[in-house]
Short mmCIF file of C-alpha atoms in Angstrom, two decimals:
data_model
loop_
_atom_site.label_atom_id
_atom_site.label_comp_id
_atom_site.label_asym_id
_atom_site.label_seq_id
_atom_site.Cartn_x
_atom_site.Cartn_y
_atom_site.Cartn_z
CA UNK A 1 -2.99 11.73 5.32
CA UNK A 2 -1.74 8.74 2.93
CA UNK A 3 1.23 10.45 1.13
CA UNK A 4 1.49 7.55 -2.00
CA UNK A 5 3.29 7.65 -5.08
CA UNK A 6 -0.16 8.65 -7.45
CA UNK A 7 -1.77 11.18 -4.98
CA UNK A 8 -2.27 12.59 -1.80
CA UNK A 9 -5.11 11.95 0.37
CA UNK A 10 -6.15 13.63 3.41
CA UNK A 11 -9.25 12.89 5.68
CA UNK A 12 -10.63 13.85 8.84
CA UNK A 13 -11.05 10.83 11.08
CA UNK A 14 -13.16 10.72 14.47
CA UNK A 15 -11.97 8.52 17.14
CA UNK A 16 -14.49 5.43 16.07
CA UNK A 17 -12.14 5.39 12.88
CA UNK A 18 -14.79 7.32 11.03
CA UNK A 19 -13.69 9.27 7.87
CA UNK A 20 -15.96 12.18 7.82
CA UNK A 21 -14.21 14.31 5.13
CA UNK A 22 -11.60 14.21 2.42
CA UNK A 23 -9.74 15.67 0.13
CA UNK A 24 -7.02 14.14 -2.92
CA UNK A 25 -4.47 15.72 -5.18
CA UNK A 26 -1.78 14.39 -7.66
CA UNK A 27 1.86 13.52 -5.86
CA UNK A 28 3.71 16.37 -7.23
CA UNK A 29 8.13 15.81 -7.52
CA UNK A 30 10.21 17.62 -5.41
CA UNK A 31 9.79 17.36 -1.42
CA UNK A 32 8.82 21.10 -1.47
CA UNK A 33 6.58 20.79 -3.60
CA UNK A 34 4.75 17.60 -2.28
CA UNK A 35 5.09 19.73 1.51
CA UNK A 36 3.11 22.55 -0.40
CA UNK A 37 0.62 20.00 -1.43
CA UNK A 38 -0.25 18.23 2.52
CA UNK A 39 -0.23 22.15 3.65
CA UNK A 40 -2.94 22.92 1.21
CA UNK A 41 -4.55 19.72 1.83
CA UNK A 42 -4.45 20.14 5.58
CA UNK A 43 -5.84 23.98 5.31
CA UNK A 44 -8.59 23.02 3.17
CA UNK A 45 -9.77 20.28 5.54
CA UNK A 46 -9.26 22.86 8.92
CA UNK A 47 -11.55 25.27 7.18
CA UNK A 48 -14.02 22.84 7.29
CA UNK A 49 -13.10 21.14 10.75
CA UNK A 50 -11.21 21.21 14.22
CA UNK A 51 -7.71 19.28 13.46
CA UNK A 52 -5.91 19.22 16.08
CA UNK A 53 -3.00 16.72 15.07
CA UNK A 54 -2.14 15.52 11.66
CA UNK A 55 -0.54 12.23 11.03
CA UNK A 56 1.00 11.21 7.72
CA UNK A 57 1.04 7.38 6.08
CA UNK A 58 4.01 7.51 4.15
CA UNK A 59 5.19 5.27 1.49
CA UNK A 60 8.94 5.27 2.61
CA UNK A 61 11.60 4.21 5.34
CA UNK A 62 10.51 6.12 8.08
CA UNK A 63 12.93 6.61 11.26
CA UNK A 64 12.48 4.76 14.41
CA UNK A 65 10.90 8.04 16.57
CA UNK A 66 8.23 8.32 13.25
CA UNK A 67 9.68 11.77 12.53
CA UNK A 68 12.02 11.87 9.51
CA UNK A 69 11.72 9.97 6.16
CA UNK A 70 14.92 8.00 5.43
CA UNK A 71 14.20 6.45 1.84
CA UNK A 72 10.86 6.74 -0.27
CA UNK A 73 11.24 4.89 -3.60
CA UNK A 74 8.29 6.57 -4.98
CA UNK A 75 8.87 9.90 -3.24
CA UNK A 76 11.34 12.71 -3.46
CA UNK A 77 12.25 12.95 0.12
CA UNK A 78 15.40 11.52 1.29
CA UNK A 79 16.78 11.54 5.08
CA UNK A 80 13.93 14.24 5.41
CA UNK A 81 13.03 15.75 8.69
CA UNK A 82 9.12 15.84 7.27
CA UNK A 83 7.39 15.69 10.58
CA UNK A 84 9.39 18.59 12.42
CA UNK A 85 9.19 21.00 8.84
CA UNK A 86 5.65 19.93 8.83
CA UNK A 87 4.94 20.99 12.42
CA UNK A 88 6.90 24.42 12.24
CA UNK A 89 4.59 25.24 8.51
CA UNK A 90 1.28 23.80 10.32
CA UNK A 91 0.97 24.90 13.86
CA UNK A 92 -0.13 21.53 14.82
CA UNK A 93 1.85 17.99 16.00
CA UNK A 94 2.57 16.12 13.33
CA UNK A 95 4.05 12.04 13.02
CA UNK A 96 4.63 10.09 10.60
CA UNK A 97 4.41 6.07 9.81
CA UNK A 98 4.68 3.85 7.02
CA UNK A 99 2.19 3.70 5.12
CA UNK A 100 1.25 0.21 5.34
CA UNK A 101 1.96 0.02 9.37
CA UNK A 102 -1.14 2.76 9.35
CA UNK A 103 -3.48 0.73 7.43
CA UNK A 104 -2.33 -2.33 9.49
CA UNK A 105 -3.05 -0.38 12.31
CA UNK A 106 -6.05 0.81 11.57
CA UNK A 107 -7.56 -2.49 10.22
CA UNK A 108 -6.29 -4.38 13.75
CA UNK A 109 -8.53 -1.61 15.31
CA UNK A 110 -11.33 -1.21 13.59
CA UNK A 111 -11.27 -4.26 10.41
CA UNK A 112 -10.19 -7.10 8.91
CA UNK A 113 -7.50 -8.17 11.53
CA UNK A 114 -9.46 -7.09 14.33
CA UNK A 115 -7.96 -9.29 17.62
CA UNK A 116 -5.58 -11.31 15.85
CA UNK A 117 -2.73 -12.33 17.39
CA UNK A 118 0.07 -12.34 14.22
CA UNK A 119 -1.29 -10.07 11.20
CA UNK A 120 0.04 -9.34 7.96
CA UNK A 121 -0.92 -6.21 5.82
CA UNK A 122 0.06 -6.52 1.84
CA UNK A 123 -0.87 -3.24 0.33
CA UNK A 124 -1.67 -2.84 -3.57
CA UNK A 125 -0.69 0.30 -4.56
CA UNK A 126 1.42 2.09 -6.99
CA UNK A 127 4.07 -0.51 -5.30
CA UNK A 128 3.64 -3.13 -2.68
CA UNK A 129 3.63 -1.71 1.10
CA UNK A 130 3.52 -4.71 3.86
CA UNK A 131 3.14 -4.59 7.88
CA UNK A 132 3.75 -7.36 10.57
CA UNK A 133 1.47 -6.83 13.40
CA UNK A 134 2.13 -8.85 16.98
CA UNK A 135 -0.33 -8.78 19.33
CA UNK A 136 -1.43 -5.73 18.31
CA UNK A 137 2.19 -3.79 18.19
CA UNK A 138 3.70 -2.91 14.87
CA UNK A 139 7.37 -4.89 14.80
CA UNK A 140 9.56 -2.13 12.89
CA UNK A 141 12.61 -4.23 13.19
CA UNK A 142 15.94 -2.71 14.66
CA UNK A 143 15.65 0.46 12.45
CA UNK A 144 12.41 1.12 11.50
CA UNK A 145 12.46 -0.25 8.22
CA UNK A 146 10.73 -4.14 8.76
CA UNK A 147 9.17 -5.66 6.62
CA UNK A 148 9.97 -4.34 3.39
CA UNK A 149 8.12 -6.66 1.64
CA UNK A 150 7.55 -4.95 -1.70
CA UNK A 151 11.25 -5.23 -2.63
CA UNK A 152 11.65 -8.96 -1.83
CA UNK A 153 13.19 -10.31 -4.91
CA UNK A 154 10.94 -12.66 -6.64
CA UNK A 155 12.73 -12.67 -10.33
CA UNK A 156 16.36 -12.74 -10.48
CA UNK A 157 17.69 -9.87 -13.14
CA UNK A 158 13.83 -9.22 -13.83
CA UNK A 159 11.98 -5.86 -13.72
CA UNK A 160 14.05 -2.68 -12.95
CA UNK A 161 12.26 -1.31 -9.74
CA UNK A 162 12.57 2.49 -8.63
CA UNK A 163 14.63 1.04 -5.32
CA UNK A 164 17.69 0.15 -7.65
CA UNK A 165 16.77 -3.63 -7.51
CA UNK A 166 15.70 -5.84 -10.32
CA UNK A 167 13.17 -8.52 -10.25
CA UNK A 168 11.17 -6.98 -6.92
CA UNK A 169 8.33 -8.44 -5.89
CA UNK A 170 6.36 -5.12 -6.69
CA UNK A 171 7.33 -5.07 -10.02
CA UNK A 172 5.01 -8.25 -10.76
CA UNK A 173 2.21 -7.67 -7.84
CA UNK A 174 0.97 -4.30 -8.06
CA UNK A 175 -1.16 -1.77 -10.06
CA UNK A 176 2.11 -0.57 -12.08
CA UNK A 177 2.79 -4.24 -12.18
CA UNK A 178 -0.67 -4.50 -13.77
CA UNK A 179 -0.51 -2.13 -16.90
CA UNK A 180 3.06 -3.43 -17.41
CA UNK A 181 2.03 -7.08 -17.44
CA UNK A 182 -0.59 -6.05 -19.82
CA UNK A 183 1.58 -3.69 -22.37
CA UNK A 184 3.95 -6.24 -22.48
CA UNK A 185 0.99 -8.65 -23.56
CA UNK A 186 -0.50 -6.19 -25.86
CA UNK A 187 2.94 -6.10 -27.78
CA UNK A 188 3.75 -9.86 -27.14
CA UNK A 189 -0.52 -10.47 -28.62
CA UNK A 190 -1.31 -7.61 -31.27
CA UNK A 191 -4.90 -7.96 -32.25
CA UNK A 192 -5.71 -10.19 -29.08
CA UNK A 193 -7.05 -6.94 -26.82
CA UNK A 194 -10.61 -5.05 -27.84
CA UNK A 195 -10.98 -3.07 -25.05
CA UNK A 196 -7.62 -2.22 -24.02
CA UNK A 197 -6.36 -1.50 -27.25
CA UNK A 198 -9.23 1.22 -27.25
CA UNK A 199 -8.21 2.38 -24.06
CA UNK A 200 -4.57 2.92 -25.16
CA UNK A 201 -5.30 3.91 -28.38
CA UNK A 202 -1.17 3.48 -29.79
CA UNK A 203 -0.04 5.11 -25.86
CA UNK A 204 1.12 2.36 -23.61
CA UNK A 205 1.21 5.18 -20.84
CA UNK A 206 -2.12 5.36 -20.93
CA UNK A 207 -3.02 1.67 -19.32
CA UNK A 208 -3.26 1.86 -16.15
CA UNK A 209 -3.89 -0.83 -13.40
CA UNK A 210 -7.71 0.30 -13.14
CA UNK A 211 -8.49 0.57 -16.65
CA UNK A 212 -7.09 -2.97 -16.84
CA UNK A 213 -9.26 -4.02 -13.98
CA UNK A 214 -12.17 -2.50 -15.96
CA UNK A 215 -11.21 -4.02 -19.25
CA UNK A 216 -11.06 -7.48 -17.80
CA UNK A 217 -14.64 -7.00 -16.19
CA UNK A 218 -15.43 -6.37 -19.92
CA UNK A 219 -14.02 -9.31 -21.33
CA UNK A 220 -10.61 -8.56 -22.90
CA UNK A 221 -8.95 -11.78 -23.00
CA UNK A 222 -5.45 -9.28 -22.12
CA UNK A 223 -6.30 -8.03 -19.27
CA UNK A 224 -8.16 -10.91 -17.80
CA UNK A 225 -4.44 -13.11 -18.71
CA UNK A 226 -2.72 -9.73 -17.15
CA UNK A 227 -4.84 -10.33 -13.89
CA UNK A 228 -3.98 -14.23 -14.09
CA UNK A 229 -0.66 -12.94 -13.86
CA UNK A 230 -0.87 -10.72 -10.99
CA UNK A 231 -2.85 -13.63 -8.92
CA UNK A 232 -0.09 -15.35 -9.83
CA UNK A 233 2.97 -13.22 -8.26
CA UNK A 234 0.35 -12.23 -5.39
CA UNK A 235 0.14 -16.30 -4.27
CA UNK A 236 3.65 -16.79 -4.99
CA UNK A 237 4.66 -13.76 -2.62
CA UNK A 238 2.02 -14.67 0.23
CA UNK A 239 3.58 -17.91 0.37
CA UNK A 240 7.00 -16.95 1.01
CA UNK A 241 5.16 -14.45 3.41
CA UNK A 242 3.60 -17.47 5.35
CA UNK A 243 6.91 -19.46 5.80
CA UNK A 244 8.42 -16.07 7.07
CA UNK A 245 6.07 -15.05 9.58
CA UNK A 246 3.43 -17.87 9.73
CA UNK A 247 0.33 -14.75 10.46
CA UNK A 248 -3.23 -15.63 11.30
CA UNK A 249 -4.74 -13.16 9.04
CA UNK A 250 -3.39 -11.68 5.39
CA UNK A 251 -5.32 -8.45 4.72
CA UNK A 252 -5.01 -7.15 1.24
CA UNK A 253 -5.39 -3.42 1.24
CA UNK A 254 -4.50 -0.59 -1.27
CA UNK A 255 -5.99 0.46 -4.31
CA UNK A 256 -5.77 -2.48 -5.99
CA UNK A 257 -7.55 -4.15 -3.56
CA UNK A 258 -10.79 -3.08 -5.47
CA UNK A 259 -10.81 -5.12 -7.59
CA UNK A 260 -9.98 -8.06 -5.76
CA UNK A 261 -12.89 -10.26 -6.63
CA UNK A 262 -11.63 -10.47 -9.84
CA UNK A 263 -7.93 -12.02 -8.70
CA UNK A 264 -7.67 -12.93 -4.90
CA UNK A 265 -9.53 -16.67 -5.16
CA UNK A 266 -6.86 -17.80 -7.89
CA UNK A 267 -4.30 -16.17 -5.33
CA UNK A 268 -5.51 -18.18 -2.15
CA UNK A 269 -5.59 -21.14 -4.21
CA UNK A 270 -1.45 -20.55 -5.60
CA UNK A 271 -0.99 -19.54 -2.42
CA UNK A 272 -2.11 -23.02 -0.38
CA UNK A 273 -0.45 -24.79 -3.46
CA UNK A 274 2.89 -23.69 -2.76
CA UNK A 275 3.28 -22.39 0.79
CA UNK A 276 5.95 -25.12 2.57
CA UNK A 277 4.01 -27.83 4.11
CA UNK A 278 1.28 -27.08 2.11
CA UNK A 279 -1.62 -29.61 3.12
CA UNK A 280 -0.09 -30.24 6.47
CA UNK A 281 -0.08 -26.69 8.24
CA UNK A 282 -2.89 -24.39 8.99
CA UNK A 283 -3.25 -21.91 6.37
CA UNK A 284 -3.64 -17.97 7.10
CA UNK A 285 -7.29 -16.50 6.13
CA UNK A 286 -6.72 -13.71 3.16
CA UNK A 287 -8.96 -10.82 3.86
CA UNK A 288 -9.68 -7.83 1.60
CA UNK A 289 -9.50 -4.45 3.85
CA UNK A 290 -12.31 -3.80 5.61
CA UNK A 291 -11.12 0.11 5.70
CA UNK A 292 -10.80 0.10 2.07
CA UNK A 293 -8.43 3.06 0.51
CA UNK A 294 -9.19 4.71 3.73
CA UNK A 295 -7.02 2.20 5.79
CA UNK A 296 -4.17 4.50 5.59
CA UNK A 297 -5.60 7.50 6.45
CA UNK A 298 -7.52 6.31 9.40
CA UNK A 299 -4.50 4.37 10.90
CA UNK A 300 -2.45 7.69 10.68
CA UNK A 301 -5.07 9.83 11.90
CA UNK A 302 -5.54 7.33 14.60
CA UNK A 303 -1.56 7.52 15.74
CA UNK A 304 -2.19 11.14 15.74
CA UNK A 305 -5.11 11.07 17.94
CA UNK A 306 -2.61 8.96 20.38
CA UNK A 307 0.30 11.40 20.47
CA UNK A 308 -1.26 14.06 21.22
CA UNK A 309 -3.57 11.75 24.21
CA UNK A 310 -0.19 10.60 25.89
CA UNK A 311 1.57 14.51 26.49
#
């Protein structure tokens, strides 16, 4: 299961790291209420199927033994045992992992950074989820927290950002980044947007990151300068990324990652033009996910699968 910010998804995964079912259902507040919402999930998929572990991507601190939640910006848990609760309601073993360490995981093993030797994972989503892969092995740092890199801060006394911070890396570079850049256009440019300004229609709220996406495959001069923006951050971040951990491979997962045609060449290209050394260093290759939205889900499922092999 990928537990996000948006929505829950659940899928039954086979051990080639096919996904042959799913379901998906709004992130609800409250921890009980999101635990109600992976039981139902996980009951609706075992009528259907054999599960016999369930493993959950989550987009929070997650303790070093995988089975408590310590922090989830976008979540309601907080220094939550999830994965014991979770096992006692279910019946079944459950762990837990970062949600951007399971899509790393999963595209090392089946995708994008398949065999490479330092990998990074930069996930698009509601916020920014990253991974450092080496050799293979997830480094967690000496908590289980590493690497954070969402909540780097990229613009001193900028954007508020749901982890207390201002200025967070997420807050330019993500799909809430996205329909934010673009309101604040809209207000800054009245008159300049066609299709967004149908799509809001007065209600900021309702621009989101993929009807901005789909306005700027339209045309609207907004949210094509909104996506400018967003290439922008995402360069600007990969760079400081690069003189961090030097990786091999980027892979760009999450949901914004969809629409990454329209954005991730203007990102490699800010991103070679400012790295340190730029011109004298080997550059890392940028890869969309292979694994798609599923990346998440497979990379937890595939965790799961390994638990239960190793009792």
């Amino acid at each position: 299961m990928d537990v996000g910010g948006t929505s829950v998804r659940a899928g039954v995964v086979d051990p080639r790291g096919a996904v042959l079912d799913t379901t998906r259902a709004p992130t609800p507040s409250g921890g009980a209420p999101l635990e109600d919402a992976i039981a139902c999930a996980v009951e609706e998929l075992s009528a259907r199927h054999k599960i016999s572990a369930v493993g959950l991507a989550v987009a929070g601190f997650v303790t070093e033994d995988r089975m408590s939640v310590r922090f989830a910006p976008h979540l309601a848990w907080r220094d939550s045992p999830v994965a014991k609760a979770m096992r006692q309601r279910l019946g079944l073993p459950v762990v837990l992992e970062h949600d951007a360490n399971a899509a790393a995981l999963a595209e090392h093993r089946f995708g994008a950074a398949r065999g490479a030797k330092v990998a990074v994972m930069v996930a698009l989503g509601t916020g920014i989820g990253g991974a450092l892969l080496v050799d293979g092995e997830v480094f967690r740092g000496a908590y289980g927290v590493a690497p954070e890199l969402g909540h780097l801060r990229v613009v001193p006394n900028g954007r508020p950002c749901p982890c207390g911070k201002k200025g967070c890396w997420e807050r330019y570079c993500s799909g809430t980044a996205l329909s934010a850049t673009a309101v604040e256009l809209m207000a800054k440019h009245p008159g300049a947007s066609t299709v967004l300004a149908r799509e809001a229609a007065g209600d900021p709220q309702r621009v989101t990151g993929r009807k901005v996406s789909g306005a700027a495959r339209d045309g609207d001069p907004i949210a094509q300068r909104a996506l400018a923006e967003l290439a922008k951050w995402l360069g600007e971040g990969l760079a400081l990324v690069a003189d961090v951990y030097d990786p091999e491979v980027v892979v760009i997962g999450g949901g914004v990652s969809e629409s990454a045609p329209l954005f991730l060449d203007d990102a490699r290209e800010h991103y070679a033009a400012v790295v340190t050394g730029s011109g004298f260093r080997p550059l890392a290759r940028i890869r969309t996910a292979q694994l798609g939205d599923d990346a998440g889900i497979v990379g937890a499922a595939t965790l799961a699968r390994e638990m239960i092999t190793k009792r």
